[in-house]
């Protein structure tokens, strides 16, 4: 038996390696991330075909062979890339990836990639790429130029969102802060610094409330610039939150606003702790979770008599795993037992769908979206991804306000017990009068 298991394991290992490694060892496919995507793809004059995938996706695993075959066939003609959109969610959100695998072709206009919807075969993808190559050649003959990633008009950033730092305020503002920081060490005469300024301001505005951006004139405030070994301009350093010892990490991303934002969001996801999944047992928990966060995820789990402790803990574990996966969203996560909070269920119209059920609530707009798919890791993940990119339908919260919560005791983690019925002792009850009365009634 053990020998048979060993043989089966030996046969499975190469397959598992192919499935989970994807294109890591494939020289024809470039693994892309938010730091490399702008410079490699958007700023390139070459055509790129890019697959957005998730390692757990069966269809993505099945595509590996054909995608690799296609990459080898178009080598030297078209660039082939792949993005783990499960890991690099900022890129998935930017390109509105709602399912896996999604394949996009970045041709002449890099700002408007085309969705590839043809056959998922090497031949099908090659045929489509040749059409794109032909279009590019004809466009160049007519004098048209390709549109790179920085050609679209940028949103104006507010320079006031960039915090001016000095030797005297650096310790208190950055090192003793509970926020994450990106700090630019610049020189007023530096041309690269001047070109970076509008991008830095735009990124600071877009990252407001998530990551703080600061700037320090290193020609004036030399104590801090010397401490961090600044030898050229601009130099950008990353300071994680709660950084009492003042350690910093070198920023190695691009110099456009989108590069800076993508890099910062990746770091935010890396350092953000997983959210706590709380049971809603009073109004304070509901308000703190939903009003203090951009959105909150509310789950209604089956009654403990319908789903005992092992079952309930499985659901809570799913919520924790999905919450951890999307922790950079900084949403609140709460749950309630079925029928324990009728006002909450009624305000979200959630009771009619059976249990477990879920809704994502926007307390600022007083709107919510209902989970229509399975209450599973994949089902909830897809639902959260859809909501996070602004997709899916929403409805107004009944009464246009957060409902009243009935104060209850927290779950003790144990199985539910049916109430014990009292046994009635009839030995001391004289039934003679009732018996005589019944006989008279019969007469």
GROMACS .gro file of C-alpha atoms in nm:
model
  443
    1UNK     CA    1   0.000   0.000   0.000
    2UNK     CA    2   0.279   0.244   0.093
    3UNK     CA    3   0.466   0.155  -0.222
    4UNK     CA    4   0.158   0.229  -0.433
    5UNK     CA    5   0.113   0.565  -0.256
    6UNK     CA    6   0.478   0.653  -0.321
    7UNK     CA    7   0.438   0.576  -0.691
    8UNK     CA    8   0.123   0.788  -0.712
    9UNK     CA    9   0.297   1.075  -0.531
   10UNK     CA   10   0.592   1.054  -0.769
   11UNK     CA   11   0.355   1.079  -1.063
   12UNK     CA   12   0.165   1.372  -0.911
   13UNK     CA   13   0.462   1.586  -0.808
   14UNK     CA   14   0.560   1.703  -1.159
   15UNK     CA   15   0.197   1.790  -1.228
   16UNK     CA   16   0.162   1.988  -0.904
   17UNK     CA   17   0.487   2.169  -0.977
   18UNK     CA   18   0.356   2.272  -1.319
   19UNK     CA   19   0.026   2.382  -1.175
   20UNK     CA   20   0.155   2.600  -0.894
   21UNK     CA   21   0.483   2.730  -1.039
   22UNK     CA   22   0.305   2.852  -1.354
   23UNK     CA   23   0.559   3.058  -1.555
   24UNK     CA   24   0.830   3.111  -1.295
   25UNK     CA   25   1.080   2.901  -1.490
   26UNK     CA   26   0.949   2.984  -1.836
   27UNK     CA   27   1.192   3.217  -2.015
   28UNK     CA   28   0.933   3.302  -2.280
   29UNK     CA   29   0.673   3.435  -2.032
   30UNK     CA   30   0.751   3.736  -1.814
   31UNK     CA   31   0.598   3.729  -1.466
   32UNK     CA   32   0.477   4.087  -1.406
   33UNK     CA   33   0.390   4.279  -1.088
   34UNK     CA   34   0.274   4.636  -1.009
   35UNK     CA   35   0.634   4.760  -0.994
   36UNK     CA   36   0.740   4.621  -1.333
   37UNK     CA   37   0.412   4.642  -1.526
   38UNK     CA   38   0.427   5.015  -1.617
   39UNK     CA   39   0.786   5.015  -1.742
   40UNK     CA   40   0.777   4.674  -1.911
   41UNK     CA   41   0.431   4.689  -2.068
   42UNK     CA   42   0.280   5.040  -2.070
   43UNK     CA   43   0.598   5.226  -2.167
   44UNK     CA   44   0.686   4.971  -2.434
   45UNK     CA   45   0.643   5.014  -2.810
   46UNK     CA   46   0.602   4.639  -2.845
   47UNK     CA   47   0.279   4.440  -2.843
   48UNK     CA   48   0.214   4.253  -2.520
   49UNK     CA   49  -0.027   3.973  -2.447
   50UNK     CA   50  -0.087   3.937  -2.073
   51UNK     CA   51  -0.271   3.667  -1.882
   52UNK     CA   52  -0.423   3.760  -1.546
   53UNK     CA   53  -0.449   3.438  -1.345
   54UNK     CA   54  -0.504   3.295  -0.998
   55UNK     CA   55  -0.298   2.995  -0.880
   56UNK     CA   56  -0.608   2.816  -0.747
   57UNK     CA   57  -0.800   2.855  -1.076
   58UNK     CA   58  -0.844   2.524  -1.258
   59UNK     CA   59  -0.894   2.691  -1.597
   60UNK     CA   60  -0.568   2.885  -1.545
   61UNK     CA   61  -0.384   2.564  -1.467
   62UNK     CA   62  -0.524   2.404  -1.781
   63UNK     CA   63  -0.410   2.703  -1.991
   64UNK     CA   64  -0.042   2.684  -1.890
   65UNK     CA   65   0.057   2.442  -2.165
   66UNK     CA   66  -0.112   2.629  -2.452
   67UNK     CA   67  -0.002   2.970  -2.324
   68UNK     CA   68   0.360   2.850  -2.302
   69UNK     CA   69   0.337   2.701  -2.651
   70UNK     CA   70   0.205   3.034  -2.785
   71UNK     CA   71   0.484   3.227  -2.607
   72UNK     CA   72   0.750   3.013  -2.773
   73UNK     CA   73   0.587   3.059  -3.115
   74UNK     CA   74   0.575   3.442  -3.104
   75UNK     CA   75   0.914   3.491  -2.938
   76UNK     CA   76   1.086   3.794  -3.091
   77UNK     CA   77   0.761   3.925  -3.236
   78UNK     CA   78   0.534   3.980  -2.936
   79UNK     CA   79   0.604   4.005  -2.565
   80UNK     CA   80   0.419   3.756  -2.346
   81UNK     CA   81   0.346   3.827  -1.980
   82UNK     CA   82   0.149   3.690  -1.687
   83UNK     CA   83   0.016   3.851  -1.369
   84UNK     CA   84  -0.079   3.663  -1.054
   85UNK     CA   85  -0.387   3.881  -0.997
   86UNK     CA   86  -0.469   3.692  -0.679
   87UNK     CA   87  -0.144   3.820  -0.529
   88UNK     CA   88  -0.126   4.156  -0.711
   89UNK     CA   89  -0.486   4.266  -0.664
   90UNK     CA   90  -0.414   4.631  -0.747
   91UNK     CA   91  -0.340   4.534  -1.109
   92UNK     CA   92  -0.647   4.312  -1.120
   93UNK     CA   93  -0.863   4.599  -0.997
   94UNK     CA   94  -0.705   4.849  -1.237
   95UNK     CA   95  -0.793   4.634  -1.538
   96UNK     CA   96  -1.131   4.525  -1.396
   97UNK     CA   97  -1.044   4.156  -1.384
   98UNK     CA   98  -1.363   3.976  -1.279
   99UNK     CA   99  -1.274   3.617  -1.365
  100UNK     CA  100  -0.977   3.391  -1.434
  101UNK     CA  101  -0.802   3.353  -1.662
  102UNK     CA  102  -0.847   3.691  -1.834
  103UNK     CA  103  -0.620   3.761  -2.130
  104UNK     CA  104  -0.559   4.115  -2.258
  105UNK     CA  105  -0.363   4.239  -2.558
  106UNK     CA  106  -0.178   4.568  -2.510
  107UNK     CA  107  -0.131   4.692  -2.866
  108UNK     CA  108  -0.096   5.039  -3.016
  109UNK     CA  109  -0.299   5.208  -2.744
  110UNK     CA  110  -0.166   5.074  -2.416
  111UNK     CA  111  -0.435   5.265  -2.227
  112UNK     CA  112  -0.709   5.061  -2.393
  113UNK     CA  113  -0.605   4.694  -2.399
  114UNK     CA  114  -0.822   4.450  -2.591
  115UNK     CA  115  -0.985   4.154  -2.422
  116UNK     CA  116  -0.892   3.829  -2.592
  117UNK     CA  117  -1.207   3.619  -2.621
  118UNK     CA  118  -1.097   3.363  -2.877
  119UNK     CA  119  -1.012   2.997  -2.835
  120UNK     CA  120  -0.781   2.920  -2.546
  121UNK     CA  121  -0.536   2.743  -2.770
  122UNK     CA  122  -0.189   2.841  -2.884
  123UNK     CA  123  -0.311   2.866  -3.245
  124UNK     CA  124  -0.607   3.084  -3.152
  125UNK     CA  125  -0.390   3.331  -2.959
  126UNK     CA  126  -0.121   3.337  -3.229
  127UNK     CA  127  -0.382   3.416  -3.497
  128UNK     CA  128  -0.513   3.709  -3.293
  129UNK     CA  129  -0.161   3.841  -3.228
  130UNK     CA  130  -0.078   3.831  -3.599
  131UNK     CA  131  -0.385   4.046  -3.665
  132UNK     CA  132  -0.261   4.293  -3.405
  133UNK     CA  133   0.087   4.291  -3.559
  134UNK     CA  134  -0.060   4.364  -3.902
  135UNK     CA  135  -0.264   4.654  -3.760
  136UNK     CA  136   0.045   4.796  -3.590
  137UNK     CA  137   0.256   4.779  -3.906
  138UNK     CA  138  -0.017   4.950  -4.109
  139UNK     CA  139  -0.057   5.218  -3.843
  140UNK     CA  140   0.316   5.289  -3.846
  141UNK     CA  141   0.311   5.315  -4.225
  142UNK     CA  142   0.041   5.582  -4.193
  143UNK     CA  143   0.253   5.773  -3.941
  144UNK     CA  144   0.057   5.694  -3.624
  145UNK     CA  145   0.241   5.649  -3.296
  146UNK     CA  146   0.162   5.412  -3.017
  147UNK     CA  147   0.012   5.541  -2.696
  148UNK     CA  148   0.222   5.457  -2.393
  149UNK     CA  149   0.102   5.427  -2.039
  150UNK     CA  150   0.170   5.790  -1.950
  151UNK     CA  151  -0.006   5.952  -2.247
  152UNK     CA  152  -0.348   5.979  -2.086
  153UNK     CA  153  -0.423   6.303  -1.902
  154UNK     CA  154  -0.339   6.273  -1.535
  155UNK     CA  155  -0.567   6.366  -1.251
  156UNK     CA  156  -0.441   6.672  -1.071
  157UNK     CA  157  -0.294   6.598  -0.732
  158UNK     CA  158  -0.308   6.845  -0.446
  159UNK     CA  159   0.047   6.944  -0.342
  160UNK     CA  160  -0.092   7.004   0.008
  161UNK     CA  161  -0.137   6.627   0.042
  162UNK     CA  162   0.242   6.593   0.037
  163UNK     CA  163   0.364   6.657   0.392
  164UNK     CA  164   0.672   6.878   0.414
  165UNK     CA  165   0.928   6.717   0.645
  166UNK     CA  166   1.226   6.862   0.827
  167UNK     CA  167   1.504   6.745   1.054
  168UNK     CA  168   1.307   6.868   1.356
  169UNK     CA  169   0.967   6.708   1.278
  170UNK     CA  170   1.085   6.383   1.112
  171UNK     CA  171   1.103   6.179   1.433
  172UNK     CA  172   0.758   6.273   1.559
  173UNK     CA  173   0.582   6.284   1.221
  174UNK     CA  174   0.723   5.971   1.056
  175UNK     CA  175   0.894   5.743   1.306
  176UNK     CA  176   0.639   5.781   1.585
  177UNK     CA  177   0.345   5.761   1.347
  178UNK     CA  178   0.104   5.471   1.320
  179UNK     CA  179   0.085   5.529   0.945
  180UNK     CA  180   0.290   5.395   0.659
  181UNK     CA  181   0.510   5.652   0.485
  182UNK     CA  182   0.683   5.707   0.153
  183UNK     CA  183   0.936   5.988   0.185
  184UNK     CA  184   1.107   6.164  -0.105
  185UNK     CA  185   1.448   6.317  -0.033
  186UNK     CA  186   1.488   6.587  -0.297
  187UNK     CA  187   1.697   6.885  -0.406
  188UNK     CA  188   1.523   7.200  -0.540
  189UNK     CA  189   1.763   7.222  -0.837
  190UNK     CA  190   1.718   6.856  -0.937
  191UNK     CA  191   1.542   6.815  -1.273
  192UNK     CA  192   1.429   6.459  -1.196
  193UNK     CA  193   1.277   6.585  -0.870
  194UNK     CA  194   1.088   6.857  -1.055
  195UNK     CA  195   0.947   6.605  -1.302
  196UNK     CA  196   0.848   6.374  -1.016
  197UNK     CA  197   0.665   6.650  -0.824
  198UNK     CA  198   0.323   6.633  -1.002
  199UNK     CA  199   0.327   6.251  -0.989
  200UNK     CA  200   0.419   6.260  -0.620
  201UNK     CA  201   0.131   6.499  -0.548
  202UNK     CA  202  -0.115   6.290  -0.749
  203UNK     CA  203  -0.010   5.973  -0.567
  204UNK     CA  204  -0.038   6.151  -0.231
  205UNK     CA  205  -0.395   6.256  -0.312
  206UNK     CA  206  -0.494   5.910  -0.433
  207UNK     CA  207  -0.336   5.737  -0.132
  208UNK     CA  208  -0.486   5.977   0.120
  209UNK     CA  209  -0.609   5.789   0.425
  210UNK     CA  210  -0.404   5.481   0.335
  211UNK     CA  211  -0.035   5.572   0.298
  212UNK     CA  212   0.120   5.910   0.371
  213UNK     CA  213   0.365   6.076   0.132
  214UNK     CA  214   0.623   6.324   0.253
  215UNK     CA  215   0.906   6.527   0.105
  216UNK     CA  216   1.228   6.647   0.266
  217UNK     CA  217   1.466   6.903   0.114
  218UNK     CA  218   1.791   6.713   0.163
  219UNK     CA  219   2.005   7.018   0.080
  220UNK     CA  220   1.868   7.197   0.389
  221UNK     CA  221   1.782   6.915   0.627
  222UNK     CA  222   2.104   6.721   0.609
  223UNK     CA  223   2.076   6.531   0.938
  224UNK     CA  224   1.804   6.301   0.809
  225UNK     CA  225   1.942   6.276   0.456
  226UNK     CA  226   2.281   6.172   0.595
  227UNK     CA  227   2.120   5.927   0.837
  228UNK     CA  228   1.953   5.747   0.548
  229UNK     CA  229   2.255   5.759   0.319
  230UNK     CA  230   2.102   5.981   0.051
  231UNK     CA  231   2.358   6.025  -0.225
  232UNK     CA  232   2.139   6.111  -0.525
  233UNK     CA  233   1.811   6.283  -0.601
  234UNK     CA  234   1.534   6.200  -0.578
  235UNK     CA  235   1.576   5.918  -0.328
  236UNK     CA  236   1.257   5.756  -0.200
  237UNK     CA  237   1.238   5.556   0.124
  238UNK     CA  238   0.956   5.347   0.265
  239UNK     CA  239   0.881   5.359   0.640
  240UNK     CA  240   0.640   5.093   0.774
  241UNK     CA  241   0.390   5.183   1.042
  242UNK     CA  242   0.497   5.172   1.407
  243UNK     CA  243   0.855   5.215   1.295
  244UNK     CA  244   1.006   5.327   1.627
  245UNK     CA  245   1.363   5.230   1.536
  246UNK     CA  246   1.353   5.439   1.217
  247UNK     CA  247   1.448   5.157   0.980
  248UNK     CA  248   1.361   5.224   0.617
  249UNK     CA  249   1.332   5.027   0.296
  250UNK     CA  250   1.444   5.143  -0.047
  251UNK     CA  251   1.163   5.222  -0.291
  252UNK     CA  252   1.228   5.030  -0.613
  253UNK     CA  253   0.917   5.113  -0.816
  254UNK     CA  254   0.856   5.341  -1.113
  255UNK     CA  255   0.831   5.720  -1.109
  256UNK     CA  256   0.476   5.775  -1.238
  257UNK     CA  257   0.178   5.830  -1.010
  258UNK     CA  258   0.029   5.491  -1.102
  259UNK     CA  259   0.364   5.322  -1.028
  260UNK     CA  260   0.384   5.487  -0.686
  261UNK     CA  261   0.022   5.407  -0.598
  262UNK     CA  262   0.054   5.042  -0.707
  263UNK     CA  263   0.378   4.996  -0.511
  264UNK     CA  264   0.231   5.158  -0.200
  265UNK     CA  265  -0.087   4.949  -0.212
  266UNK     CA  266   0.118   4.632  -0.239
  267UNK     CA  267   0.310   4.733   0.073
  268UNK     CA  268  -0.013   4.823   0.246
  269UNK     CA  269  -0.146   4.475   0.178
  270UNK     CA  270   0.178   4.320   0.299
  271UNK     CA  271   0.185   4.506   0.631
  272UNK     CA  272  -0.187   4.536   0.705
  273UNK     CA  273  -0.295   4.281   0.969
  274UNK     CA  274  -0.593   4.056   0.888
  275UNK     CA  275  -0.926   4.199   1.003
  276UNK     CA  276  -1.099   4.068   1.314
  277UNK     CA  277  -1.425   3.885   1.243
  278UNK     CA  278  -1.653   3.989   1.529
  279UNK     CA  279  -1.998   3.877   1.637
  280UNK     CA  280  -2.237   4.172   1.635
  281UNK     CA  281  -2.396   4.170   1.980
  282UNK     CA  282  -2.459   4.542   2.035
  283UNK     CA  283  -2.493   4.873   1.852
  284UNK     CA  284  -2.136   4.981   1.927
  285UNK     CA  285  -1.985   4.690   1.732
  286UNK     CA  286  -2.208   4.756   1.430
  287UNK     CA  287  -2.133   5.129   1.424
  288UNK     CA  288  -1.760   5.092   1.481
  289UNK     CA  289  -1.726   4.823   1.216
  290UNK     CA  290  -1.946   4.983   0.950
  291UNK     CA  291  -1.919   5.358   1.009
  292UNK     CA  292  -1.542   5.368   1.072
  293UNK     CA  293  -1.454   5.154   0.768
  294UNK     CA  294  -1.503   5.217   0.392
  295UNK     CA  295  -1.733   4.912   0.371
  296UNK     CA  296  -1.836   4.633   0.607
  297UNK     CA  297  -1.912   4.268   0.538
  298UNK     CA  298  -2.207   4.133   0.736
  299UNK     CA  299  -2.270   3.758   0.751
  300UNK     CA  300  -2.575   3.587   0.897
  301UNK     CA  301  -2.476   3.235   1.003
  302UNK     CA  302  -2.721   2.950   1.070
  303UNK     CA  303  -2.867   2.907   1.416
  304UNK     CA  304  -2.645   2.700   1.645
  305UNK     CA  305  -2.908   2.422   1.656
  306UNK     CA  306  -2.899   2.401   1.275
  307UNK     CA  307  -2.521   2.424   1.248
  308UNK     CA  308  -2.323   2.320   1.556
  309UNK     CA  309  -1.985   2.454   1.668
  310UNK     CA  310  -1.773   2.265   1.413
  311UNK     CA  311  -1.998   2.383   1.130
  312UNK     CA  312  -2.006   2.743   1.256
  313UNK     CA  313  -1.630   2.755   1.301
  314UNK     CA  314  -1.585   2.640   0.941
  315UNK     CA  315  -1.787   2.939   0.824
  316UNK     CA  316  -1.594   3.177   1.051
  317UNK     CA  317  -1.264   3.035   0.923
  318UNK     CA  318  -1.376   3.105   0.565
  319UNK     CA  319  -1.456   3.464   0.662
  320UNK     CA  320  -1.114   3.504   0.825
  321UNK     CA  321  -0.932   3.366   0.521
  322UNK     CA  322  -1.118   3.587   0.276
  323UNK     CA  323  -1.075   3.886   0.510
  324UNK     CA  324  -0.701   3.821   0.520
  325UNK     CA  325  -0.686   3.792   0.142
  326UNK     CA  326  -0.855   4.131   0.100
  327UNK     CA  327  -0.709   4.292   0.410
  328UNK     CA  328  -0.569   4.588   0.217
  329UNK     CA  329  -0.928   4.701   0.159
  330UNK     CA  330  -0.949   4.770   0.534
  331UNK     CA  331  -1.314   4.667   0.550
  332UNK     CA  332  -1.496   4.561   0.864
  333UNK     CA  333  -1.612   4.200   0.910
  334UNK     CA  334  -1.896   4.099   1.144
  335UNK     CA  335  -2.144   3.814   1.180
  336UNK     CA  336  -2.470   3.743   1.362
  337UNK     CA  337  -2.667   3.429   1.435
  338UNK     CA  338  -2.978   3.372   1.225
  339UNK     CA  339  -3.289   3.531   1.380
  340UNK     CA  340  -3.086   3.686   1.664
  341UNK     CA  341  -3.086   4.028   1.494
  342UNK     CA  342  -3.418   4.054   1.306
  343UNK     CA  343  -3.386   4.431   1.247
  344UNK     CA  344  -3.049   4.379   1.080
  345UNK     CA  345  -3.179   4.102   0.856
  346UNK     CA  346  -3.488   4.304   0.767
  347UNK     CA  347  -3.293   4.619   0.678
  348UNK     CA  348  -3.080   4.419   0.432
  349UNK     CA  349  -3.359   4.193   0.306
  350UNK     CA  350  -3.126   3.909   0.389
  351UNK     CA  351  -3.354   3.657   0.559
  352UNK     CA  352  -3.531   3.539   0.245
  353UNK     CA  353  -3.218   3.386   0.095
  354UNK     CA  354  -3.162   3.121   0.363
  355UNK     CA  355  -2.856   3.083   0.581
  356UNK     CA  356  -2.568   3.143   0.568
  357UNK     CA  357  -2.612   3.480   0.394
  358UNK     CA  358  -2.393   3.784   0.336
  359UNK     CA  359  -2.417   4.151   0.247
  360UNK     CA  360  -2.155   4.423   0.192
  361UNK     CA  361  -2.272   4.754   0.339
  362UNK     CA  362  -2.167   5.106   0.248
  363UNK     CA  363  -2.273   5.302   0.556
  364UNK     CA  364  -2.182   5.634   0.398
  365UNK     CA  365  -2.420   5.583   0.105
  366UNK     CA  366  -2.660   5.362   0.303
  367UNK     CA  367  -2.651   5.096   0.032
  368UNK     CA  368  -2.574   4.725   0.031
  369UNK     CA  369  -2.499   4.438  -0.206
  370UNK     CA  370  -2.610   4.078  -0.146
  371UNK     CA  371  -2.400   3.766  -0.203
  372UNK     CA  372  -2.588   3.564  -0.465
  373UNK     CA  373  -2.328   3.292  -0.513
  374UNK     CA  374  -2.208   3.015  -0.283
  375UNK     CA  375  -2.099   3.092   0.074
  376UNK     CA  376  -1.752   2.948   0.013
  377UNK     CA  377  -1.397   3.081  -0.007
  378UNK     CA  378  -1.410   3.112  -0.386
  379UNK     CA  379  -1.769   3.236  -0.394
  380UNK     CA  380  -1.713   3.508  -0.134
  381UNK     CA  381  -1.377   3.605  -0.288
  382UNK     CA  382  -1.538   3.662  -0.626
  383UNK     CA  383  -1.818   3.860  -0.461
  384UNK     CA  384  -1.572   4.082  -0.268
  385UNK     CA  385  -1.364   4.137  -0.582
  386UNK     CA  386  -1.674   4.241  -0.777
  387UNK     CA  387  -1.785   4.486  -0.509
  388UNK     CA  388  -1.434   4.629  -0.461
  389UNK     CA  389  -1.416   4.734  -0.829
  390UNK     CA  390  -1.761   4.891  -0.820
  391UNK     CA  391  -1.942   4.616  -1.005
  392UNK     CA  392  -2.263   4.438  -0.915
  393UNK     CA  393  -2.603   4.570  -0.811
  394UNK     CA  394  -2.679   4.751  -0.487
  395UNK     CA  395  -2.996   4.841  -0.295
  396UNK     CA  396  -3.078   5.108  -0.037
  397UNK     CA  397  -3.076   5.007   0.329
  398UNK     CA  398  -3.430   4.999   0.464
  399UNK     CA  399  -3.501   5.315   0.659
  400UNK     CA  400  -3.179   5.474   0.525
  401UNK     CA  401  -2.998   5.413   0.853
  402UNK     CA  402  -2.815   5.137   1.035
  403UNK     CA  403  -3.068   4.917   1.218
  404UNK     CA  404  -3.109   4.877   1.591
  405UNK     CA  405  -2.912   4.584   1.734
  406UNK     CA  406  -3.060   4.368   2.007
  407UNK     CA  407  -2.802   4.329   2.282
  408UNK     CA  408  -2.719   3.960   2.317
  409UNK     CA  409  -2.461   3.741   2.484
  410UNK     CA  410  -2.162   3.641   2.269
  411UNK     CA  411  -2.143   3.284   2.148
  412UNK     CA  412  -1.954   3.068   2.398
  413UNK     CA  413  -1.803   2.849   2.128
  414UNK     CA  414  -2.003   2.543   2.234
  415UNK     CA  415  -2.264   2.329   2.062
  416UNK     CA  416  -2.626   2.429   2.100
  417UNK     CA  417  -2.851   2.238   2.338
  418UNK     CA  418  -3.225   2.191   2.308
  419UNK     CA  419  -3.413   2.319   2.616
  420UNK     CA  420  -3.489   2.039   2.863
  421UNK     CA  421  -3.863   1.983   2.911
  422UNK     CA  422  -3.981   1.963   3.272
  423UNK     CA  423  -4.127   1.629   3.378
  424UNK     CA  424  -4.469   1.670   3.546
  425UNK     CA  425  -4.531   1.445   3.850
  426UNK     CA  426  -4.904   1.356   3.862
  427UNK     CA  427  -4.880   1.127   4.166
  428UNK     CA  428  -5.006   1.396   4.404
  429UNK     CA  429  -5.287   1.517   4.178
  430UNK     CA  430  -5.642   1.399   4.271
  431UNK     CA  431  -5.823   1.334   3.948
  432UNK     CA  432  -6.139   1.181   4.109
  433UNK     CA  433  -6.351   1.498   4.082
  434UNK     CA  434  -6.256   1.546   3.717
  435UNK     CA  435  -6.337   1.179   3.648
  436UNK     CA  436  -6.683   1.204   3.810
  437UNK     CA  437  -6.755   1.523   3.616
  438UNK     CA  438  -6.663   1.360   3.289
  439UNK     CA  439  -6.895   1.065   3.363
  440UNK     CA  440  -7.187   1.303   3.433
  441UNK     CA  441  -7.115   1.483   3.106
  442UNK     CA  442  -7.131   1.153   2.919
  443UNK     CA  443  -7.470   1.074   3.080
   0.00000   0.00000   0.00000
